[in-house]
CSV table of C-alpha atoms and ligand atoms in Angstrom, one decimal:
chain,number,residue,atom,x,y,z
A,1,MET,CA,-15.4,17.6,5.9
A,2,THR,CA,-14.0,19.6,2.9
A,3,ARG,CA,-15.1,21.2,-0.2
A,4,ARG,CA,-12.9,19.3,-2.5
A,5,LYS,CA,-14.2,17.0,-5.2
A,6,GLN,CA,-14.7,13.5,-3.9
A,7,ILE,CA,-13.1,10.8,-6.0
A,8,TYR,CA,-13.9,7.7,-4.0
A,9,GLU,CA,-15.4,6.7,-0.6
A,10,GLY,CA,-14.1,3.6,1.0
A,11,LYS,CA,-15.1,2.0,4.4
A,12,ALA,CA,-12.4,3.8,6.4
A,13,LYS,CA,-11.2,6.6,4.1
A,14,VAL,CA,-12.4,9.1,1.5
A,15,LEU,CA,-10.2,10.2,-1.4
A,16,PHE,CA,-10.5,13.8,-2.7
A,17,GLU,CA,-8.9,15.5,-5.7
A,18,GLY,CA,-5.5,16.9,-4.6
A,19,PRO,CA,-4.2,20.4,-5.0
A,20,GLU,CA,-2.0,19.4,-8.0
A,21,PRO,CA,-2.5,17.0,-10.8
A,22,GLY,CA,-1.4,13.5,-9.9
A,23,THR,CA,-2.2,14.0,-6.2
A,24,LEU,CA,-5.1,13.0,-3.9
A,25,VAL,CA,-6.1,13.9,-0.4
A,26,GLN,CA,-6.7,10.8,1.8
A,27,TYR,CA,-9.2,11.6,4.6
A,28,PHE,CA,-9.3,9.1,7.5
A,29,LYS,CA,-12.8,8.4,9.0
A,30,ASP,CA,-13.6,7.0,12.4
A,31,ASP,CA,-15.9,4.5,10.7
A,32,ALA,CA,-15.0,0.9,11.3
A,33,THR,CA,-16.3,-2.2,9.5
A,34,ALA,CA,-15.5,-5.9,9.8
A,35,PHE,CA,-16.4,-9.1,8.0
A,36,ASN,CA,-16.8,-7.3,4.7
A,37,ASN,CA,-19.1,-4.6,5.9
A,38,GLN,CA,-21.5,-6.8,7.9
A,39,LYS,CA,-20.4,-5.3,11.2
A,40,LYS,CA,-20.3,-1.5,11.3
A,41,GLY,CA,-19.3,0.9,14.0
A,42,THR,CA,-17.3,4.0,15.0
A,43,ILE,CA,-14.0,4.1,16.8
A,44,THR,CA,-13.7,7.6,18.2
A,45,GLY,CA,-10.4,9.2,17.2
A,46,LYS,CA,-9.4,6.3,15.0
A,47,GLY,CA,-9.1,8.5,11.9
A,48,VAL,CA,-6.7,10.9,13.6
A,49,LEU,CA,-4.6,8.1,15.0
A,50,ASN,CA,-4.4,6.1,11.8
A,51,ASN,CA,-3.5,9.2,9.9
A,52,ARG,CA,-0.5,9.7,12.2
A,53,ILE,CA,0.5,6.1,12.5
A,54,SER,CA,0.4,5.5,8.8
A,55,GLU,CA,2.3,8.7,8.1
A,56,TYR,CA,5.0,7.6,10.6
A,57,LEU,CA,5.3,4.0,9.2
A,58,MET,CA,5.3,5.1,5.5
A,59,LEU,CA,8.0,7.7,6.2
A,60,ARG,CA,10.2,5.2,8.0
A,61,LEU,CA,9.7,2.7,5.1
A,62,ALA,CA,10.6,5.4,2.6
A,63,GLU,CA,13.8,6.0,4.6
A,64,ILE,CA,14.9,2.4,3.9
A,65,GLY,CA,14.0,2.7,0.2
A,66,VAL,CA,10.5,1.3,0.0
A,67,PRO,CA,8.6,3.5,-2.5
A,68,THR,CA,5.2,4.7,-1.2
A,69,HIS,CA,2.3,6.9,-2.3
A,70,PHE,CA,2.7,9.1,0.8
A,71,VAL,CA,3.7,12.8,0.3
A,72,ARG,CA,2.9,14.6,3.6
A,73,ARG,CA,0.3,14.9,6.3
A,74,LEU,CA,-1.9,17.9,5.8
A,75,ASN,CA,-3.8,18.0,9.1
A,76,MET,CA,-5.3,15.8,11.8
A,77,ARG,CA,-7.3,13.6,9.4
A,78,GLU,CA,-5.9,14.2,6.0
A,79,GLN,CA,-2.7,13.3,4.1
A,80,LEU,CA,-1.5,14.2,0.6
A,81,VAL,CA,-0.7,11.1,-1.5
A,82,LYS,CA,0.4,10.5,-5.1
A,83,GLN,CA,-2.4,9.3,-7.3
A,84,VAL,CA,-1.8,5.7,-8.2
A,85,GLN,CA,-3.7,3.0,-10.0
A,86,ILE,CA,-4.6,0.6,-7.3
A,87,ILE,CA,-3.9,-3.1,-8.0
A,88,PRO,CA,-7.1,-4.9,-6.8
A,89,VAL,CA,-5.2,-7.4,-4.7
A,90,GLU,CA,-4.9,-7.4,-0.9
A,91,VAL,CA,-1.5,-8.8,0.1
A,92,VAL,CA,-1.5,-10.4,3.6
A,93,ILE,CA,1.8,-11.2,5.2
A,94,ARG,CA,1.7,-13.6,8.2
A,95,ASN,CA,4.3,-14.3,10.9
A,96,VAL,CA,2.1,-15.9,13.5
A,97,ILE,CA,-1.0,-18.1,13.2
A,98,ALA,CA,-4.2,-16.0,13.7
A,99,GLY,CA,-7.5,-15.0,12.2
A,100,SER,CA,-8.6,-16.6,9.0
A,101,LEU,CA,-5.4,-18.8,8.8
A,102,ALA,CA,-6.2,-20.3,12.2
A,103,LYS,CA,-9.9,-20.8,11.2
A,104,ARG,CA,-9.1,-22.3,7.7
A,105,PHE,CA,-6.7,-24.9,9.1
A,106,GLY,CA,-8.2,-25.5,12.5
A,107,LEU,CA,-5.1,-24.2,14.2
A,108,GLU,CA,-4.7,-22.4,17.5
A,109,GLU,CA,-3.9,-18.7,17.4
A,110,GLY,CA,-0.5,-17.6,18.6
A,111,GLY,CA,1.9,-20.2,17.2
A,112,ALA,CA,4.8,-18.8,15.3
A,113,LEU,CA,5.0,-19.9,11.6
A,114,PRO,CA,8.2,-21.6,10.5
A,115,ARG,CA,8.5,-18.9,7.9
A,116,SER,CA,6.4,-15.9,6.9
A,117,ILE,CA,3.5,-16.6,4.6
A,118,VAL,CA,2.3,-14.2,1.9
A,119,GLU,CA,-1.3,-14.6,0.6
A,120,TYR,CA,-3.3,-12.7,-2.0
A,121,TYR,CA,-6.9,-11.8,-1.9
A,122,TYR,CA,-9.0,-10.3,-4.7
A,123,LYS,CA,-10.2,-6.9,-3.4
A,124,LYS,CA,-13.9,-7.2,-4.0
A,125,ASP,CA,-16.3,-6.7,-1.0
A,126,GLU,CA,-19.3,-8.1,-2.8
A,127,LEU,CA,-17.5,-11.4,-3.1
A,128,GLY,CA,-16.0,-11.3,0.4
A,129,ASP,CA,-12.4,-10.7,-0.9
A,130,PRO,CA,-11.8,-14.3,-2.1
A,131,MET,CA,-8.3,-15.7,-1.8
A,132,VAL,CA,-6.5,-16.0,-5.1
A,133,SER,CA,-3.2,-17.4,-6.5
A,134,GLU,CA,-0.6,-15.8,-8.7
A,135,GLU,CA,-2.3,-17.7,-11.6
A,136,HIS,CA,-5.6,-15.9,-11.1
A,137,ILE,CA,-3.9,-12.5,-10.7
A,138,THR,CA,-1.9,-12.8,-13.9
A,139,ALA,CA,-4.6,-14.6,-15.9
A,140,PHE,CA,-7.2,-12.0,-15.1
A,141,GLY,CA,-4.6,-9.2,-15.8
A,142,TRP,CA,-4.8,-7.6,-12.3
A,143,ALA,CA,-1.0,-7.6,-12.2
A,144,SER,CA,1.9,-9.0,-14.3
A,145,THR,CA,4.5,-11.6,-13.2
A,146,GLN,CA,7.0,-8.7,-12.9
A,147,ASP,CA,4.5,-6.6,-10.8
A,148,LEU,CA,4.1,-9.6,-8.5
A,149,ASP,CA,7.8,-10.1,-8.2
A,150,ASP,CA,8.1,-6.5,-7.1
A,151,ILE,CA,5.1,-6.8,-4.7
A,152,MET,CA,6.5,-9.9,-3.1
A,153,GLN,CA,10.0,-8.4,-2.6
A,154,LEU,CA,8.5,-5.2,-1.2
A,155,SER,CA,6.1,-7.1,1.1
A,156,LEU,CA,9.0,-9.1,2.6
A,157,ARG,CA,11.1,-6.0,3.2
A,158,VAL,CA,8.2,-4.2,4.8
A,159,ASN,CA,7.6,-7.2,7.0
A,160,ASP,CA,11.3,-7.5,8.1
A,161,PHE,CA,11.4,-3.8,8.9
A,162,LEU,CA,8.1,-3.5,10.6
A,163,THR,CA,8.7,-6.6,12.6
A,164,GLY,CA,11.8,-5.1,14.1
A,165,LEU,CA,10.3,-1.7,14.5
A,166,PHE,CA,7.3,-3.1,16.5
A,167,LEU,CA,9.5,-5.4,18.5
A,168,GLY,CA,11.4,-2.3,19.7
A,169,ILE,CA,8.3,-1.0,21.3
A,170,GLY,CA,7.2,-4.3,22.8
A,171,ILE,CA,4.7,-5.3,20.1
A,172,ARG,CA,4.6,-8.6,18.0
A,173,LEU,CA,3.6,-8.0,14.4
A,174,ILE,CA,1.4,-11.1,13.9
A,175,ASP,CA,0.1,-10.3,10.4
A,176,PHE,CA,-0.9,-7.4,8.2
A,177,LYS,CA,-2.4,-6.4,4.9
A,178,LEU,CA,-0.8,-4.2,2.2
A,179,GLU,CA,-2.1,-2.7,-1.0
A,180,PHE,CA,0.0,-1.6,-3.9
A,181,GLY,CA,-0.5,0.8,-6.8
A,182,ARG,CA,1.1,1.7,-10.1
A,183,LEU,CA,2.7,5.1,-10.2
A,184,TYR,CA,3.2,6.6,-13.6
A,185,GLU,CA,6.0,9.1,-13.9
A,186,GLY,CA,6.6,10.1,-17.6
A,187,ASP,CA,7.2,6.8,-19.4
A,188,GLU,CA,8.1,5.0,-16.3
A,189,MET,CA,5.8,2.8,-14.1
A,190,ARG,CA,6.7,1.9,-10.6
A,191,ILE,CA,4.9,-0.3,-8.1
A,192,VAL,CA,4.5,1.6,-4.8
A,193,LEU,CA,3.0,0.9,-1.4
A,194,ALA,CA,-0.4,2.6,-1.1
A,195,ASP,CA,-3.5,2.7,1.2
A,196,GLU,CA,-2.5,2.8,4.9
A,197,ILE,CA,-0.6,0.8,7.5
A,198,SER,CA,-2.4,1.1,10.9
A,199,PRO,CA,-4.1,-1.1,13.6
A,200,ASP,CA,-7.0,-1.4,11.1
A,201,ASN,CA,-5.0,-3.6,8.9
A,202,CYS,CA,-2.3,-5.2,11.2
A,203,ARG,CA,-2.6,-7.6,14.1
A,204,LEU,CA,-0.4,-6.2,16.9
A,205,TRP,CA,-0.1,-8.1,20.2
A,206,ASP,CA,1.7,-6.9,23.3
A,207,LEU,CA,5.0,-8.9,23.5
A,208,LYS,CA,4.6,-9.7,27.2
A,209,THR,CA,0.8,-10.2,27.7
A,210,ASN,CA,-0.4,-11.0,24.1
A,211,GLU,CA,-3.0,-8.3,24.6
A,212,LYS,CA,-4.5,-7.4,21.3
A,213,LEU,CA,-3.7,-3.8,20.2
A,214,ASP,CA,-5.6,-3.7,16.9
A,215,LYS,CA,-8.9,-3.9,15.1
A,216,ASP,CA,-9.6,-7.4,16.5
A,217,ARG,CA,-10.8,-5.6,19.6
A,218,PHE,CA,-13.6,-4.2,17.5
A,219,ARG,CA,-14.2,-7.3,15.3
A,220,ARG,CA,-14.4,-9.5,18.4
A,221,ASP,CA,-16.1,-7.1,20.8
A,222,LEU,CA,-13.2,-7.1,23.2
A,223,GLY,CA,-13.7,-3.6,24.5
A,224,LYS,CA,-11.1,-0.8,24.9
A,225,VAL,CA,-10.9,-0.3,21.2
A,226,GLU,CA,-9.9,3.4,21.2
A,227,GLU,CA,-7.4,2.7,24.0
A,228,ALA,CA,-5.6,0.1,21.9
A,229,TYR,CA,-5.2,2.4,18.9
A,230,GLN,CA,-3.9,5.1,21.3
A,231,GLU,CA,-1.5,2.7,22.9
A,232,VAL,CA,0.1,1.9,19.6
A,233,ALA,CA,0.4,5.6,18.7
A,234,ARG,CA,1.8,6.3,22.2
A,235,ARG,CA,4.5,3.6,22.0
A,236,LEU,CA,5.5,4.9,18.5
A,237,GLY,CA,6.1,8.2,20.2
A,238,LEU,CA,3.2,10.0,18.4
A,239,LEU,CA,1.1,11.1,21.3
A,240,ASN,CA,3.6,13.6,22.8
A,241,GLU,CA,4.2,16.9,21.1
A,242,GLY,CA,0.9,18.6,21.3
A,243,ALA,CA,-0.9,15.6,20.0
A,244,SER,CA,-3.1,15.2,23.1
A,245,ASN,CA,-5.4,17.9,21.6
A,246,ASP,CA,-5.8,15.8,18.5
A,247,VAL,CA,-7.4,12.9,20.3
A,248,ARG,CA,-10.5,13.6,22.3
A,249,THR,CA,-10.8,10.3,24.1
A,250,PRO,CA,-9.3,10.0,27.5
A,251,GLN,CA,-5.8,8.7,28.0
A,252,VAL,CA,-5.5,5.2,29.3
A,253,VAL,CA,-4.5,5.0,32.9
A,254,LYS,CA,-2.5,1.8,33.7
B,301,LIG,P1,-7.4,-12.4,8.3
B,301,LIG,O1,-6.7,-13.3,9.3
B,301,LIG,O2,-8.8,-12.1,8.7
B,301,LIG,O3,-7.3,-13.0,6.9
B,301,LIG,O4,-6.6,-11.1,8.3
B,301,LIG,C1,-5.2,-11.0,8.0
B,301,LIG,C2,-4.7,-9.6,8.2
B,301,LIG,O5,-5.2,-8.7,7.2
B,301,LIG,C3,-5.1,-8.9,9.5
B,301,LIG,O6,-4.0,-8.2,10.0
B,301,LIG,C4,-6.2,-8.0,9.2
B,301,LIG,C5,-5.9,-7.7,7.8
B,301,LIG,N1,-7.1,-7.5,6.9
B,301,LIG,C6,-7.4,-6.3,6.4
B,301,LIG,O7,-6.7,-5.3,6.5
B,301,LIG,N2,-8.6,-6.2,5.6
B,301,LIG,C7,-9.4,-7.3,5.4
B,301,LIG,O8,-10.4,-7.1,4.7
B,301,LIG,C8,-9.1,-8.5,6.0
B,301,LIG,C9,-10.0,-9.7,5.8
B,301,LIG,C10,-7.9,-8.6,6.8
B,302,LIG,N1,-11.9,-4.4,6.2
B,302,LIG,C1,-12.9,-5.5,6.1
B,302,LIG,C2,-14.3,-5.0,6.3
B,302,LIG,O1,-14.6,-3.9,6.4
B,302,LIG,C3,-12.6,-6.7,6.9
B,302,LIG,C4,-11.9,-6.6,8.2
B,302,LIG,O2,-11.0,-5.7,8.4
B,302,LIG,O3,-12.1,-7.4,9.1
B,302,LIG,O4,-15.2,-5.7,6.3
């Protein structure tokens, strides 16, 4: 991989010390897990694709004024990011009934929600990421009320923007998960978008066929997992310029 000092290893990514203070290198693995690590596997080429997809989405979000940790992509599997203090809360934004929401309330997947729902989960694998409320988050000191106001506003803007962006390429953004961090610059602290945005943490359905183009293909053993990630990259226009060398799996033929 690389010779740099490893700071942290997660399920899908590794963080290394960056070239300058205050930076980290985020390395994208092909490893895939589901159900809090109970199901494990590999999705060939996923790291390369997620690196590019997340780069693209973070850059587009930065253009509309959403602060992010992203600095630049370094190579096929690595990107330079600003070191932030990760807030241990997973923010899930839902537009359409699916996944755990469908299960919890006994609802059919696919129905549009009357309005978007934002949920919080405590980021703790050992506990299976339990759902929490603002009360838990502030009482346990994971984030302040002000932090949560920022997080909620940013999440809704990201949702509006990404919903439109994906619609433009024939994809329905069903739901997705975001993580935020605190970025310290001098005496200032800002909440910024961190982690990644990719088919690992979004549900993406083809607008016409409802075909799943995300990690549910792995979670639910639907097959064509690699192809789904590639299709998202292709529709975003990321598989053209010389990128075919980056991805070793064959192109989907339709
Ligand atoms: P859920 O329906 O299983 O709660 O998932 C909602 C969204 O959040 C879905 O797009 C997948 C994403 N997600 C993660 O990124 N990490 C997780 O650990 C979980 C449970 C969901
Ligand atoms: N990321 C979580 C895990 O590794 C859950 C998921 O994405 O389904 O278990």
